[in-house]
Every structure is written in C-alpha cells, then in structure tokens.
Coordinates of C-alpha atoms and ligand atoms in Angstrom, one line a residue:
M1341 CA 22.1 45.7 3.7
A1342 CA 18.4 45.0 3.2
F1343 CA 15.4 45.2 5.6
E1344 CA 13.3 42.1 4.8
I1345 CA 9.9 41.0 6.1
K1346 CA 10.8 37.4 7.2
A1347 CA 7.4 36.4 8.7
T1348 CA 3.9 37.8 9.3
G1349 CA 1.1 37.1 11.7
R1350 CA -2.4 38.3 12.6
A1351 CA -5.0 38.0 15.3
V1352 CA -8.7 38.9 15.1
P1353 CA -11.4 38.5 17.8
Q1354 CA -13.6 35.4 17.3
R1355 CA -16.8 37.3 17.4
R1356 CA -17.9 38.2 13.8
V1357 CA -20.7 40.8 13.6
S1358 CA -22.4 40.9 10.2
N1359 CA -24.1 43.9 8.7
E1360 CA -27.4 42.1 9.3
E1361 CA -26.7 41.7 13.0
L1362 CA -25.8 45.5 13.3
A1363 CA -29.0 46.4 11.5
K1364 CA -31.0 44.8 14.3
K1365 CA -29.6 47.3 16.8
I1366 CA -29.2 50.5 14.7
D1367 CA -30.9 52.2 11.9
T1368 CA -28.9 50.8 9.0
N1369 CA -29.0 47.9 6.5
D1370 CA -26.6 45.5 4.7
E1371 CA -27.5 47.1 1.3
W1372 CA -26.4 50.6 2.4
I1373 CA -23.2 49.4 4.2
Y1374 CA -22.0 47.1 1.4
S1375 CA -22.8 49.5 -1.5
H1376 CA -21.2 52.5 0.3
T1377 CA -18.1 50.7 1.8
G1378 CA -17.7 47.1 0.6
I1379 CA -18.0 45.9 4.2
K1380 CA -19.9 42.7 5.1
A1381 CA -18.7 42.1 8.6
R1382 CA -16.3 43.1 11.3
R1383 CA -14.7 41.4 14.3
I1384 CA -15.5 42.8 17.8
A1385 CA -13.4 42.0 20.8
D1386 CA -14.9 41.0 24.2
A1387 CA -14.8 43.4 27.1
E1388 CA -11.6 41.9 28.6
T1389 CA -9.5 42.2 25.5
A1390 CA -7.3 45.3 25.0
S1391 CA -5.1 46.2 22.0
S1392 CA -2.0 44.7 23.5
D1393 CA -3.7 41.3 23.8
L1394 CA -4.4 41.2 20.1
G1395 CA -1.0 42.6 19.3
V1396 CA 0.7 39.9 21.4
K1397 CA -1.3 37.2 19.6
A1398 CA -0.4 38.6 16.2
A1399 CA 3.3 38.8 17.2
W1400 CA 3.4 35.1 18.4
N1401 CA 1.7 34.2 15.1
A1402 CA 4.5 35.9 13.2
L1403 CA 7.3 34.4 15.4
E1404 CA 5.7 30.9 15.0
M1405 CA 5.8 31.3 11.2
A1406 CA 9.4 32.3 11.3
I1407 CA 10.2 29.1 13.2
E1408 CA 8.0 26.9 11.0
R1409 CA 9.4 28.3 7.8
G1410 CA 13.0 28.0 9.1
V1411 CA 13.9 31.6 8.4
C1412 CA 15.9 31.8 11.6
T1413 CA 18.2 29.5 13.6
E1414 CA 16.3 29.8 16.8
K1415 CA 14.2 26.7 17.7
T1416 CA 11.2 28.3 19.5
P1417 CA 9.1 31.4 19.3
E1418 CA 10.2 32.3 22.8
E1419 CA 13.9 32.0 21.9
L1420 CA 13.3 34.2 18.8
A1421 CA 11.4 36.8 20.9
A1422 CA 14.5 37.2 23.1
T1423 CA 16.5 38.2 20.0
I1424 CA 14.2 41.1 19.0
D1425 CA 15.9 44.5 19.2
M1426 CA 12.9 46.8 19.0
I1427 CA 9.1 46.5 19.1
V1428 CA 7.3 49.2 17.2
V1429 CA 3.5 49.3 17.8
A1430 CA 1.2 51.4 15.7
T1431 CA -2.1 52.0 17.4
T1432 CA -4.8 54.6 17.7
T1433 CA -6.4 52.7 20.6
P1434 CA -3.6 52.1 23.1
D1435 CA -4.3 50.1 26.3
F1436 CA -3.6 53.3 28.2
Y1437 CA -3.6 56.9 27.0
G1438 CA -0.2 58.6 27.5
C1439 CA 1.7 55.9 29.3
P1440 CA 2.8 53.2 29.4
S1441 CA 3.1 52.5 25.7
T1442 CA 1.3 49.5 24.3
A1443 CA 4.6 48.4 22.9
C1444 CA 6.0 48.0 26.5
L1445 CA 3.1 45.8 27.5
I1446 CA 3.6 43.7 24.4
Q1447 CA 7.4 43.5 25.1
N1448 CA 6.7 42.2 28.5
K1449 CA 4.1 39.6 27.5
L1450 CA 6.4 38.3 24.7
G1451 CA 9.4 38.1 27.1
A1452 CA 11.4 40.1 24.6
K1453 CA 13.9 41.0 27.2
N1454 CA 16.5 42.5 24.8
A1455 CA 14.1 44.8 23.0
G1456 CA 13.3 48.5 23.1
A1457 CA 9.7 49.3 22.7
M1458 CA 7.7 52.3 21.5
D1459 CA 4.3 53.3 20.1
I1460 CA 3.7 55.1 16.8
S1461 CA 0.8 57.5 16.6
A1462 CA -0.1 57.9 13.0
A1463 CA -3.6 56.4 13.0
C1464 CA -4.4 54.3 9.9
S1465 CA -1.0 55.1 8.4
G1466 CA 0.7 53.8 11.5
F1467 CA 2.0 50.6 10.0
I1468 CA 3.6 52.5 7.1
Y1469 CA 5.3 54.9 9.5
G1470 CA 6.2 52.0 11.8
L1471 CA 8.0 49.9 9.1
E1472 CA 10.1 52.9 8.1
T1473 CA 10.9 53.7 11.7
A1474 CA 12.0 50.1 12.4
A1475 CA 14.2 50.0 9.2
G1476 CA 15.7 53.3 10.3
F1477 CA 16.5 51.9 13.7
L1478 CA 18.1 48.8 12.2
S1479 CA 20.1 50.9 9.8
V1480 CA 22.1 52.6 12.6
G1481 CA 23.9 50.3 15.0
T1482 CA 25.6 47.2 13.6
E1483 CA 24.5 44.9 16.4
R1484 CA 20.8 45.5 15.7
K1485 CA 19.1 42.8 13.6
R1486 CA 15.4 42.3 14.2
C1487 CA 12.3 44.4 14.8
L1488 CA 8.7 43.5 15.3
V1489 CA 6.3 45.9 13.7
I1490 CA 2.8 45.5 15.0
G1491 CA -0.5 47.3 14.2
C1492 CA -3.2 46.6 16.8
E1493 CA -6.6 48.2 17.5
I1494 CA -9.7 47.9 19.5
L1495 CA -11.7 50.5 17.7
S1496 CA -15.0 49.2 18.8
R1497 CA -14.4 50.8 22.2
F1498 CA -14.0 54.3 20.7
I1499 CA -17.1 54.4 18.5
D1500 CA -20.3 56.2 19.1
W1501 CA -22.7 53.2 18.5
N1502 CA -25.5 55.7 17.9
D1503 CA -23.8 57.3 15.0
R1504 CA -24.6 55.1 12.0
R1505 CA -22.3 57.2 9.8
T1506 CA -19.2 55.9 11.6
C1507 CA -20.1 52.8 13.7
V1508 CA -20.6 50.5 10.8
L1509 CA -17.1 51.2 9.4
F1510 CA -14.7 49.9 12.0
G1511 CA -13.5 46.6 13.5
D1512 CA -10.9 45.2 15.9
G1513 CA -7.8 43.3 14.9
A1514 CA -4.0 43.1 14.8
G1515 CA -1.2 42.3 12.4
A1516 CA 2.5 41.9 12.8
V1517 CA 5.6 41.5 10.8
L1518 CA 9.2 40.4 11.7
L1519 CA 11.6 42.8 10.0
E1520 CA 15.2 41.6 9.7
K1521 CA 18.4 43.3 8.6
T1522 CA 20.1 41.0 6.0
S1523 CA 23.0 41.1 3.6
A1524 CA 20.7 40.8 0.5
P1525 CA 21.2 43.5 -2.1
T1526 CA 18.7 46.4 -2.4
E1527 CA 19.5 47.1 -6.0
G1528 CA 19.7 45.0 -9.2
I1529 CA 18.9 41.3 -9.6
G1530 CA 18.1 39.5 -6.3
R1531 CA 17.2 42.8 -4.5
R1532 CA 15.1 42.3 -1.4
G1533 CA 13.3 44.2 1.3
L1534 CA 12.1 47.7 1.9
L1535 CA 13.1 49.7 -1.2
R1536 CA 11.5 53.1 -0.5
T1537 CA 9.0 54.8 1.8
I1538 CA 7.1 58.0 1.5
L1539 CA 5.7 59.6 4.7
R1540 CA 3.5 62.6 4.5
A1541 CA 1.1 64.6 6.6
D1542 CA -1.5 67.3 6.4
G1543 CA -2.3 68.5 9.9
A1544 CA -4.7 71.2 8.5
G1545 CA -7.2 68.3 8.2
S1546 CA -6.8 67.2 11.9
E1547 CA -10.4 68.0 12.8
N1548 CA -11.7 65.7 10.1
L1549 CA -11.0 62.6 12.0
I1550 CA -10.6 63.0 15.7
I1551 CA -11.2 61.7 19.2
K1552 CA -11.8 64.9 21.0
K1553 CA -12.2 63.9 24.6
G1554 CA -9.5 62.7 27.0
G1555 CA -6.3 64.4 25.9
S1556 CA -4.6 67.5 27.3
R1557 CA -6.8 69.7 25.1
N1558 CA -10.0 68.4 26.6
A1559 CA -8.9 66.5 29.7
Y1560 CA -11.3 64.9 32.1
R1561 CA -11.5 66.9 35.3
A1562 CA -12.6 66.0 38.8
G1563 CA -16.3 66.1 39.0
D1564 CA -17.0 65.7 35.3
V1565 CA -20.1 63.7 34.5
F1566 CA -19.9 62.3 31.0
E1567 CA -22.6 60.6 28.9
F1568 CA -20.3 59.0 26.4
A1569 CA -16.8 57.4 26.4
P1570 CA -14.4 59.3 24.0
F1571 CA -15.4 58.4 20.4
I1572 CA -14.2 58.9 16.8
E1573 CA -15.8 61.9 15.1
M1574 CA -15.4 62.0 11.3
N1575 CA -16.2 64.3 8.4
G1576 CA -16.8 61.3 6.1
R1577 CA -16.9 63.3 2.8
A1578 CA -13.7 65.3 3.6
V1579 CA -11.8 62.1 4.6
Y1580 CA -13.1 60.3 1.5
N1581 CA -11.8 63.0 -0.8
F1582 CA -8.5 63.2 1.0
A1583 CA -8.1 59.4 0.9
V1584 CA -8.6 59.1 -2.8
R1585 CA -6.1 62.0 -3.4
A1586 CA -3.6 60.6 -1.0
M1587 CA -3.7 57.1 -2.4
T1588 CA -3.3 58.3 -6.0
E1589 CA -0.4 60.6 -5.1
I1590 CA 1.5 58.0 -3.1
I1591 CA 1.2 55.3 -5.7
K1592 CA 2.2 57.6 -8.5
D1593 CA 5.2 59.1 -6.5
L1594 CA 6.5 55.7 -5.4
L1595 CA 6.3 54.2 -8.9
E1596 CA 8.0 57.3 -10.4
A1597 CA 10.7 57.5 -7.8
E1598 CA 11.7 53.8 -8.5
R1599 CA 11.0 54.2 -12.3
L1600 CA 8.5 51.3 -12.1
S1601 CA 5.3 50.6 -14.1
I1602 CA 2.2 49.2 -12.5
D1603 CA 2.8 45.9 -14.5
E1604 CA 5.9 45.3 -12.3
L1605 CA 3.9 45.3 -9.1
R1606 CA 2.5 42.0 -7.8
W1607 CA 0.2 43.7 -5.3
I1608 CA -0.9 47.1 -4.0
T1609 CA -2.1 46.6 -0.4
P1610 CA -4.0 49.7 0.5
H1611 CA -5.3 50.6 4.0
Q1612 CA -8.8 49.0 4.1
A1613 CA -11.0 51.9 4.9
N1614 CA -13.6 51.7 2.1
A1615 CA -13.6 49.6 -1.1
R1616 CA -15.0 52.7 -2.9
I1617 CA -11.9 54.7 -2.0
V1618 CA -9.8 52.1 -3.6
Q1619 CA -12.0 51.8 -6.6
A1620 CA -12.0 55.6 -7.1
A1621 CA -8.1 55.7 -6.9
T1622 CA -7.9 52.7 -9.3
K1623 CA -10.0 54.6 -11.8
R1624 CA -8.0 57.8 -11.5
L1625 CA -4.8 55.9 -12.0
N1626 CA -6.3 53.8 -14.8
F1627 CA -4.8 50.7 -13.2
P1628 CA -6.3 47.2 -13.3
S1629 CA -8.3 46.5 -10.1
E1630 CA -6.9 43.0 -9.7
K1631 CA -3.6 44.6 -8.5
F1632 CA -5.3 45.9 -5.4
F1633 CA -5.8 43.5 -2.5
I1634 CA -9.1 44.0 -0.6
N1635 CA -10.3 42.2 2.4
I1636 CA -12.5 44.9 3.9
D1637 CA -15.6 42.8 3.4
E1638 CA -14.5 40.5 6.3
Y1639 CA -12.8 42.9 8.8
A1640 CA -14.0 46.4 8.1
N1641 CA -11.5 49.2 8.9
T1642 CA -9.0 48.1 11.5
S1643 CA -6.9 51.2 11.2
A1644 CA -3.2 50.5 11.8
A1645 CA -3.8 46.8 11.8
S1646 CA -5.4 46.6 8.3
I1647 CA -2.2 46.6 6.2
P1648 CA -0.3 43.9 8.3
I1649 CA -3.4 41.8 8.4
A1650 CA -3.6 42.0 4.6
L1651 CA 0.1 41.2 4.2
D1652 CA -0.4 38.1 6.4
E1653 CA -3.4 36.9 4.4
L1654 CA -1.4 37.2 1.2
N1655 CA 1.7 35.6 2.7
R1656 CA -0.1 32.7 4.3
G1657 CA -2.3 32.2 1.3
E1658 CA 0.8 31.7 -0.8
R1659 CA -0.1 34.6 -2.9
L1660 CA 3.3 36.3 -2.5
K1661 CA 6.5 34.8 -3.5
S1662 CA 10.1 35.8 -3.1
G1663 CA 11.0 38.7 -5.4
D1664 CA 7.4 40.0 -5.8
L1665 CA 7.0 43.7 -5.6
V1666 CA 4.4 44.9 -3.1
M1667 CA 3.3 48.4 -2.4
C1668 CA 1.5 49.3 0.9
V1669 CA -0.4 52.5 1.0
G1670 CA -1.9 54.1 4.1
F1671 CA -4.0 57.2 4.9
G1672 CA -5.8 58.3 8.0
A1673 CA -6.3 60.7 10.9
G1674 CA -3.7 63.4 11.4
L1675 CA -4.1 63.6 8.5
T1676 CA -1.3 61.2 7.7
Y1677 CA -0.5 59.3 4.6
G1678 CA 2.3 57.3 3.0
G1679 CA 3.5 54.1 1.3
N1680 CA 6.2 51.4 1.5
L1681 CA 7.6 49.7 -1.6
I1682 CA 8.8 46.2 -0.7
V1683 CA 10.5 43.4 -2.6
W1684 CA 9.1 40.3 -0.9
Ligands
UT7_127 O1 -9.3 55.1 7.9 C1 -9.8 56.3 7.4 C2 -11.2 56.5 8.0 N1 -12.3 56.8 7.3 C3 -12.6 56.7 6.0 O2 -11.9 56.4 5.1 C4 -14.0 57.1 5.6 C5 -14.1 58.0 4.5 N2 -15.5 58.3 4.1 C6 -16.4 57.4 3.6 O3 -16.0 56.3 3.3 C7 -17.8 57.8 3.3 O4 -17.9 59.2 3.5 C8 -18.8 57.1 4.2 C9 -18.9 55.7 3.8 C10 -18.4 57.3 5.7 C11 -20.2 57.7 4.0 O5 -20.6 57.6 2.6 P1 -21.3 58.9 1.9 O6 -21.7 58.5 0.6 O7 -20.4 60.1 2.1 O8 -22.6 59.0 2.8 P2 -23.2 60.3 3.6 O9 -22.5 60.4 4.9 O10 -23.2 61.5 2.7 O11 -24.6 59.9 3.8 C12 -25.5 59.6 2.7 C13 -26.9 59.2 3.3 C14 -27.4 60.1 4.4 O12 -28.8 60.1 4.3 P3 -29.5 61.5 3.9 O13 -29.0 62.5 5.0 O14 -28.9 61.8 2.6 O15 -30.9 61.2 3.9 C15 -27.0 59.3 5.7 O16 -27.9 59.6 6.7 O17 -26.7 57.9 3.8 C16 -27.2 57.9 5.2 N3 -26.4 57.0 6.0 C17 -26.7 55.7 6.2 N4 -27.8 55.0 5.9 C18 -27.9 53.7 6.3 C19 -25.2 57.2 6.5 N5 -24.7 56.1 7.2 C20 -25.7 55.2 7.0 C21 -25.8 53.8 7.4 N6 -26.9 53.1 7.1 N7 -24.8 53.2 8.2

C-alpha cells in the first residue's frame, strides 16, 4: 500500500508587487531585500479574496491535472471531487478564526460531498504535517482512497505594513496535491509514494513568531479600540538560527533513516522563507546547491503554501519524473519543523 501524489495544483493572486514598488511606500530597497532574502516580488490578493478562495483554485487546478493526465477513471474534475475522502488544509490565515475551518469552506465550494474536512495549524510546516496526516487517515479504513492536501494563505492581511523587518518577507498563494492510496510497493524496485515523514516541534520558541491579538489569550473585548489588525511579530534572528538548524537536522535524519545519500535525491524542496537560510543549510551539509529548489524570488514566503506551490512548479515544468526521490522540508511558527521523503 503506497500513498502517492497523483496531481498537483497552485493558485496565486494576479497582482505582483515587486521590491521596487514596495520601496515607494516603505523605507526599504530592492538591494537590501534581495541580498538578505533572495526575494524579488510577492503576490498580493485583492480585498475580496480569502484563503479558501485561493485554496479552492489550487484544488481545481490539481483535479484538472488528474483528469488531463488520465491518472483516474473519472471524466471531470467535479466527478473526481465527489470521490475525495478527506480535505486537509494547512493555513495560518484561515478565513475565520476558530470556526468554521477553512477546509469545510473549500469542501463546500468543491462539491466534495463525500469528504471529511479539517484544518492543520502548523504554520509554515503545515503542508509537511498535512501530508502525513492525510496518509495516516488513508492507512486506516479500507474504503478510503483519496485526500486533497492544500496549503493556502493570505499573509498580506496579517502583516504590519509599517514594520520593514517583516512586511517585505511574505506573500499570498495556495498549492494543492491529490494524494491517493495505491497498490504500488513502498520498498524495493518500483517503490512509490510517501516513504517517511519526520514531524518535530519546539514550543519553547513560540514567542519568536507569533500573532498575539485575537485568540483566547488576548481576545478582543467589547469596547476595545484597536489601531492595528492582528499582525505577525517575529524575532528574525532567532527564527533564522532555528530554521538553519531545523533544515539541517531534518535532511540529515531523513537521509540516515532511509540509508540514502544526497546523490540519490532528485530534489530537496524546502519551505521558501529565505534563500539565505537554504544557502546556510546547504553549506553546513556540504551538499550541492543545485539539489535545492528555490522559487522565493517570485512568491516570497507563502507559509503553508510554499512547498505545494514548489512541487506544482516542478511537476508542471516536467522537472520531476516517476521514481524521482524528493524531500520536502518545512519549518516555522510553533515552532514546528519536519520533512517528507517521497518517491514521485
Ligand atoms: O517562515 C519562517 C518565517 N521567517 C523566517 O524564516 C525569517 C527568518 N529571519 C530572517 O530571514 C532574517 O532575520 C531577516 C531577513 C528577517 C532579517 O535579516 P537580518 O540580517 O537578521 O537583518 P536585521 O533584522 O538584523 O537587520 C539588519 C539591518 C537593520 O539596520 P540597523 O538597525 O543595523 O541599522 C535593519 O533596520 O537591516 C535593516 N533592515 C532593513 N533595511 C532595509 C531590516 N529590514 C529592512 C528592510 N529594508 N526591509
């Protein structure tokens, strides 16, 4: 029994905001942003778009691919949507805090009438956690076959646009994968699908990346007057150090656990937070930088969406072929971190 990614999709807002455009409004410049992060631009959603809207688009995009590539017997994306058993949505920026889950909104919009739906709260590691959760769900219950795993974010709405240390880093977007239980082997020649996942957390660092206002710890109360919407606060240096450590640890541990060498991996697809984090981890590991897929220049940090967006770019760009080994590595608020090792 294998858990295979059969199709991928993505959706990003049309509006592309370059570093130069940002520099017209806040005290920053392209040279600083690019040299410190590798970011050139980000996509920003219009005021009417919420996370579920992008999530739905990414999901349709994945379902359409499944039909086009003939990986299922269903004839239309709508028919395929009706066969989904579970929708797992990783998001830090749900349409509504608390309830309902963004997954339920997406389930309704897709017409996925036979699916359960739930959100995962693991910030930028959300897709890594979500994929393992979906595989776990499929592994119990013989009748379950398909899950959609989606990462979707509208981070632009939770940013202090006066804080140049954080506002230049984030963007909006969504990515989705269709995960299916198949009879392919998970060992030996011809093995396929999710081989191994590591999920870790370090809650002691919770204050280093946090949206303080709006939850039960700092709830809004009647009569409150507030100057700012809830926004992301970050101890950049602490998160940077954690991220390099986390990436290095997960890559090493996954390779060791599967007795693999770096040469056997086709791609490492890291969470796109900062190209410098990836470069520092690459140097520590002494691995060739060509193994690491980076698209942060175009999208900035889209949190839980960054890894499925990257997988979709690789997949659609024909840069992944059946049998390729891919490692996804995530890290983020919580603090959370982890990785999935996948045979494509
Ligand atoms: O998904 C996970 C989420 N987050 C991350 O992964 C982020 C992790 N952290 C980082 O990537 C880095 O810490 C940053 C890119 C956020 C910051 O880089 P840094 O090298 O740690 O910069 P810094 O905050 O120490 O600031 C250095 C200087 C400061 O100037 P002074 O005080 O030394 O004169 C800042 O005011 O750079 C200045 N600065 C800027 N200048 C122009 C900070 N942000 C900007 C900016 N434009 N946007």
